[in-house]
Coordinates of C-alpha atoms in Angstrom, one line a residue:
M465 CA 91.1 122.6 77.1
I466 CA 87.3 123.2 75.9
H467 CA 85.5 119.5 76.4
P468 CA 85.2 118.0 73.3
H469 CA 81.8 117.7 73.0
H470 CA 81.3 121.4 73.8
S471 CA 81.1 124.3 70.6
A472 CA 84.2 126.2 71.4
L473 CA 81.6 129.4 71.3
E474 CA 79.3 128.1 73.5
V475 CA 79.2 129.7 76.6
V476 CA 76.6 130.0 80.1
I477 CA 75.1 132.6 81.8
A478 CA 76.1 132.3 85.7
I479 CA 74.1 134.6 87.9
D480 CA 74.4 134.6 91.7
I481 CA 72.0 136.4 94.1
G482 CA 73.2 137.8 96.7
G483 CA 71.1 140.2 99.4
T484 CA 73.4 143.1 98.2
T485 CA 74.5 142.1 94.6
V486 CA 73.4 140.3 92.1
K487 CA 76.7 138.9 90.5
G488 CA 76.8 137.7 86.7
A489 CA 79.2 135.9 84.1
A490 CA 79.7 134.5 80.5
V491 CA 81.3 131.1 81.3
D492 CA 82.8 128.9 78.3
A493 CA 83.3 125.7 78.9
A494 CA 86.8 125.8 79.8
G495 CA 85.7 128.1 82.9
T496 CA 86.8 131.2 80.9
V497 CA 85.0 134.2 81.6
V498 CA 84.0 136.2 78.5
A499 CA 82.0 138.9 79.9
R500 CA 81.1 139.8 83.8
H501 CA 78.8 142.3 85.4
T502 CA 77.3 142.9 88.8
T503 CA 74.5 145.5 90.1
A504 CA 72.8 146.0 93.5
T505 CA 70.0 143.2 93.9
F506 CA 67.6 146.5 94.6
D507 CA 69.3 148.8 92.5
G508 CA 67.3 152.3 91.9
G509 CA 64.2 150.8 93.4
R510 CA 64.3 147.4 91.0
D511 CA 63.3 144.3 92.9
A512 CA 65.8 141.4 93.1
Y513 CA 64.0 139.9 89.4
E514 CA 64.2 143.1 87.5
S515 CA 67.8 142.9 88.7
V516 CA 68.7 139.6 87.5
L517 CA 66.9 139.8 84.2
A518 CA 69.0 143.1 83.9
I519 CA 71.8 141.1 84.4
A520 CA 70.9 138.4 82.5
R521 CA 69.7 140.3 79.4
R522 CA 73.6 142.5 79.4
L523 CA 75.6 139.1 79.4
V524 CA 73.2 137.6 76.6
D525 CA 73.8 140.5 74.5
E526 CA 77.2 140.8 75.0
A527 CA 78.2 137.4 74.4
A528 CA 76.1 137.3 71.1
A529 CA 78.3 140.3 70.0
G530 CA 81.1 138.0 70.3
G531 CA 79.9 135.4 68.3
F532 CA 79.2 133.1 71.1
T533 CA 75.7 131.2 71.4
I534 CA 74.1 130.3 74.9
A535 CA 74.3 126.6 75.8
G536 CA 72.1 127.3 79.0
I537 CA 71.5 129.8 82.3
G538 CA 72.8 128.5 85.9
I539 CA 71.5 130.6 89.1
A540 CA 72.3 130.4 92.6
S541 CA 69.9 131.3 94.7
P542 CA 68.9 132.1 98.4
G543 CA 66.5 130.7 100.3
L544 CA 64.7 127.8 100.0
V545 CA 65.3 126.4 96.4
D546 CA 63.4 123.2 94.9
P547 CA 65.9 123.1 91.7
E548 CA 63.3 120.3 90.4
S549 CA 60.8 123.0 89.5
G550 CA 63.2 125.7 89.3
T551 CA 61.4 127.4 92.1
V552 CA 62.3 129.2 95.3
R553 CA 59.5 128.8 97.9
F554 CA 60.9 131.0 100.2
A555 CA 64.0 133.6 99.9
A556 CA 63.4 136.5 102.5
N557 CA 66.0 138.5 102.0
L558 CA 64.7 138.8 98.1
G559 CA 60.9 139.2 99.4
W560 CA 60.4 135.9 96.9
D561 CA 57.5 133.6 98.0
G562 CA 56.8 130.4 95.6
F563 CA 58.7 132.4 92.9
P564 CA 58.7 130.5 89.4
L565 CA 62.5 131.4 88.8
R566 CA 63.3 129.0 86.1
Q567 CA 59.4 129.1 84.7
L568 CA 60.0 133.4 84.1
L569 CA 64.1 133.1 82.8
E570 CA 63.5 130.1 80.5
A571 CA 60.1 132.2 78.7
E572 CA 62.2 135.0 78.8
F573 CA 65.4 133.7 77.1
S574 CA 64.0 130.1 75.2
V575 CA 66.9 128.5 77.0
A576 CA 67.3 125.7 79.5
V577 CA 67.6 127.5 83.0
S578 CA 68.8 125.4 86.4
V579 CA 68.6 127.1 89.7
G580 CA 70.0 125.6 92.7
H581 CA 70.6 127.0 96.4
D582 CA 73.4 129.1 96.8
A583 CA 75.4 127.7 99.3
R584 CA 75.2 124.2 97.6
S585 CA 76.3 125.6 94.2
A586 CA 79.4 126.9 96.0
A587 CA 80.3 123.6 97.9
L588 CA 80.3 121.9 94.3
A589 CA 82.5 124.8 93.0
E590 CA 84.8 124.4 96.2
R591 CA 84.6 120.7 95.5
A592 CA 85.5 121.1 91.9
A593 CA 88.4 123.5 92.8
Q594 CA 90.1 120.7 95.4
G595 CA 89.8 118.5 92.4
A596 CA 86.6 116.7 92.1
G597 CA 84.8 116.0 88.9
A598 CA 82.6 119.6 88.5
S599 CA 79.8 117.5 89.6
G600 CA 81.2 116.5 92.8
T601 CA 81.6 113.0 91.8
D602 CA 85.0 111.5 89.4
A603 CA 87.3 112.8 91.9
G604 CA 91.0 113.2 90.2
S605 CA 94.1 111.8 91.7
S606 CA 94.3 115.1 93.5
Y607 CA 91.1 115.6 95.1
D608 CA 90.8 115.9 98.8
A609 CA 89.1 113.5 100.3
A610 CA 88.4 115.9 103.3
Y611 CA 85.6 117.2 101.3
D612 CA 83.4 114.2 101.1
D613 CA 82.4 114.9 104.4
A614 CA 82.8 118.9 104.9
L615 CA 80.5 121.7 106.0
I616 CA 81.0 125.2 103.5
V617 CA 79.4 128.3 105.1
P618 CA 79.2 131.3 102.8
I619 CA 79.0 134.1 104.8
G620 CA 77.7 137.5 102.9
T621 CA 74.1 139.3 103.1
G622 CA 73.3 136.0 105.1
V623 CA 75.1 133.0 106.8
S624 CA 74.6 130.0 104.9
S625 CA 75.7 126.7 104.4
A626 CA 76.1 123.3 102.6
V627 CA 76.2 119.8 104.3
V628 CA 78.4 117.1 102.2
S629 CA 78.4 113.9 104.3
G630 CA 80.1 110.5 102.3
G631 CA 80.1 112.5 99.1
V632 CA 76.6 113.8 98.7
L633 CA 75.2 117.0 98.7
V634 CA 72.4 117.0 101.4
E635 CA 69.1 118.7 100.3
G636 CA 67.1 117.6 103.7
A637 CA 63.4 116.5 103.2
T638 CA 61.8 120.2 102.5
G639 CA 65.6 121.5 100.7
A640 CA 65.9 123.3 103.7
A641 CA 69.2 121.7 105.3
G642 CA 72.0 123.9 105.7
E643 CA 70.3 127.1 107.4
L644 CA 73.0 127.6 109.8
G645 CA 72.2 131.2 109.9
H646 CA 68.9 130.5 111.5
M647 CA 70.2 128.2 114.5
L648 CA 69.4 129.3 117.8
A649 CA 73.1 131.2 119.1
V650 CA 72.1 133.6 121.7
P651 CA 68.4 132.6 123.6
N652 CA 66.6 135.5 123.3
G653 CA 68.8 137.6 121.9
A654 CA 69.1 140.3 118.9
L655 CA 66.1 140.5 116.3
C656 CA 66.5 138.7 113.2
T657 CA 65.2 139.4 109.5
C658 CA 63.6 136.1 109.9
G659 CA 61.6 137.5 112.6
Q660 CA 62.9 135.0 115.7
R661 CA 65.8 136.2 118.2
G662 CA 69.3 135.0 118.9
C663 CA 70.0 133.6 115.1
I664 CA 73.5 133.1 114.0
E665 CA 72.7 135.3 111.3
A666 CA 71.8 138.1 113.5
Y667 CA 75.6 138.3 114.7
A668 CA 77.4 136.8 111.9
S669 CA 76.6 138.2 108.6
G670 CA 78.3 140.9 107.0
T671 CA 75.6 143.3 107.4
T672 CA 74.9 142.2 111.0
I673 CA 78.4 142.7 111.7
L674 CA 78.1 146.3 110.5
D675 CA 74.9 146.6 112.0
R676 CA 75.8 146.1 115.1
Y677 CA 79.0 148.2 115.5
R678 CA 77.0 151.1 114.5
E679 CA 74.0 150.2 117.5
H680 CA 76.8 149.9 119.7
G681 CA 78.0 153.7 118.9
G682 CA 81.1 152.6 117.0
T683 CA 81.8 155.2 114.2
I684 CA 85.5 154.7 113.1
A685 CA 85.0 151.6 110.5
S686 CA 82.5 152.1 107.6
S687 CA 82.5 148.8 106.2
T688 CA 82.8 145.2 107.5
R689 CA 85.9 144.7 106.2
A690 CA 87.3 147.8 108.0
I691 CA 86.0 146.3 111.3
A692 CA 88.3 143.4 111.2
S693 CA 91.0 145.6 110.4
A694 CA 90.4 147.4 113.4
L695 CA 90.0 144.7 116.2
D696 CA 93.2 146.1 118.2
T697 CA 92.7 149.9 117.9
D698 CA 88.5 149.9 118.0
P699 CA 87.2 148.2 121.5
I700 CA 83.6 148.1 119.7
A701 CA 85.2 146.6 116.6
A702 CA 86.5 143.7 118.6
R703 CA 83.5 143.3 120.8
V704 CA 81.1 142.7 118.0
W705 CA 83.5 140.9 116.2
A706 CA 83.8 138.9 119.3
D707 CA 80.1 138.7 118.9
A708 CA 80.2 137.3 115.7
V709 CA 83.0 134.3 116.3
D710 CA 81.0 133.0 119.3
A711 CA 77.6 132.7 117.6
L712 CA 78.8 130.8 114.6
S713 CA 81.2 128.7 117.0
V714 CA 78.1 127.5 118.7
G715 CA 76.4 126.7 115.1
L716 CA 79.7 124.8 113.9
A717 CA 80.2 123.0 116.9
G718 CA 77.2 121.8 117.0
I719 CA 77.0 120.7 113.9
T720 CA 80.0 118.9 114.3
A721 CA 78.9 117.3 117.1
V722 CA 75.8 115.8 114.8
L723 CA 77.7 115.2 111.6
D724 CA 81.5 114.9 112.3
P725 CA 82.9 116.9 109.0
A726 CA 86.2 116.2 108.1
V727 CA 86.7 120.3 107.2
I728 CA 84.6 123.4 107.5
V729 CA 85.4 125.9 104.8
I730 CA 84.2 129.9 105.6
G731 CA 83.5 131.0 102.5
G732 CA 81.8 134.6 100.9
G733 CA 82.8 138.1 101.4
V734 CA 83.7 137.7 104.8
S735 CA 86.0 135.1 104.1
A736 CA 88.3 137.6 103.3
A737 CA 89.3 138.4 106.5
G738 CA 91.4 135.0 106.8
D739 CA 93.1 134.9 109.9
T740 CA 91.3 137.8 111.7
L741 CA 88.0 135.2 111.4
I742 CA 89.5 131.6 111.1
A743 CA 92.3 131.7 114.2
P744 CA 89.5 132.7 117.1
L745 CA 86.8 130.5 115.1
R746 CA 89.1 127.4 115.3
E747 CA 89.8 128.3 119.0
A748 CA 86.0 129.1 119.6
V749 CA 84.9 125.6 118.0
A750 CA 87.6 123.7 119.8
A751 CA 86.8 124.9 123.0
R752 CA 83.1 124.3 122.6
L753 CA 84.0 120.6 121.6
G754 CA 86.3 119.9 124.5
W755 CA 86.7 115.8 124.3
R756 CA 85.8 115.7 120.6
S757 CA 88.6 116.3 117.8
T758 CA 88.0 119.8 116.6
P759 CA 87.9 119.9 112.1
R760 CA 89.8 121.4 109.9
I761 CA 88.5 125.3 109.7
E762 CA 89.6 127.1 106.6
Q763 CA 89.1 129.7 104.4
S764 CA 87.7 129.3 101.2
A765 CA 89.7 129.0 98.0
L766 CA 86.9 131.0 96.1
G767 CA 85.5 133.2 98.8
A768 CA 82.8 135.3 97.6
L769 CA 82.9 133.8 93.9
G770 CA 81.8 130.2 95.3
G771 CA 78.2 130.9 94.2
L772 CA 79.2 132.5 91.0
I773 CA 81.3 129.5 90.0
G774 CA 78.8 127.0 91.3
A775 CA 76.1 128.7 89.2
A776 CA 78.1 128.0 85.9
I777 CA 78.6 124.7 86.8
I778 CA 75.0 124.1 87.0
G779 CA 74.5 125.7 83.9
W780 CA 76.4 123.6 82.0
A781 CA 74.2 120.8 83.4
D782 CA 74.2 117.1 82.1
R783 CA 77.1 118.6 79.9
V784 CA 79.9 118.5 83.0
P785 CA 83.3 120.5 82.1
D786 CA 86.1 119.1 83.1
A787 CA 87.6 119.4 86.6
G788 CA 89.9 122.5 85.9
F789 CA 86.3 124.5 85.2
A790 CA 86.3 125.6 88.7
R791 CA 89.7 126.7 89.0
Q792 CA 90.1 128.6 85.5
A793 CA 87.2 130.1 86.5
L794 CA 88.7 131.1 89.4
R795 CA 91.7 132.6 87.4
S796 CA 89.9 134.4 84.8
L797 CA 87.6 136.0 87.5
G798 CA 90.5 137.3 89.0
P799 CA 91.8 136.4 93.0
E800 CA 91.0 139.8 93.8
Q801 CA 87.7 139.5 93.3
R802 CA 87.0 136.9 96.1
G803 CA 86.2 139.1 98.8
A804 CA 83.8 141.5 97.2
S805 CA 80.9 142.1 97.8
D806 CA 78.4 139.6 99.9
A807 CA 78.4 136.1 99.4

């Protein structure tokens, strides 16, 4: 049911910017998707912003052709994001530094634009899907209280995380809380795109798992998903996967020791591996925690769609859809899309 103070013919444009793909959808207040598109982030020499603009224009045009008006635009971006100004202060994989994303898009489309961090946007969506109100508050009777102390970990082109503590999404002093991918896992280890060595992201992102497989001489698998399917038959795949699990377990155990989450949710495209990732990860984190109890570690309900659904939630801004919004968006987008592309 559409929230009573929304027009039945209003939609928001939701865009999730990844290092590999830009995903977009026009979503009404009930969570029903009326149009959707995906493009390569750096398609045909286009830069990331040009790809965002191309997706946004196409969705705005299609929504308008369907008789819908645009209530707002919600963007989930990687990197250091300042939601107040709508600026992406730094995003290495997009080549952005002090990038005024909201300002540019508002000038282009003349509608309100909200810009959020991709992992924190995904966390809003995960919590909403568990029964919280879409704002992450006003928890319904079916809400899983574990999500008030949670770590949401989208793994796609990069490795990110969102920290929820006491029901609050933690942003940190500079908005950079949750940079799990750039925690040190292997001293003097593999070179990361950030310029440091041994970061978790250098071992455990969808991109680096495939890169390391090829560097170690792997030839059978041509995607991270294929690597996950070949662990029993391909020793190189097994080794690279074990390295990824090991690196992730270092970070997850460390964060658990400090923040004591009730649940760790693995999302993003790599979460499509399911128990192939989750089962050894549970074991590795438990081994590193020793005497401490291990939090629940589970696969995301939303997979690679968390950022996009979160972008739709923040796109509605103060006109918050009801708690069924995230679940309807997932149904409307199609669960088969959960593992598609990057987080």
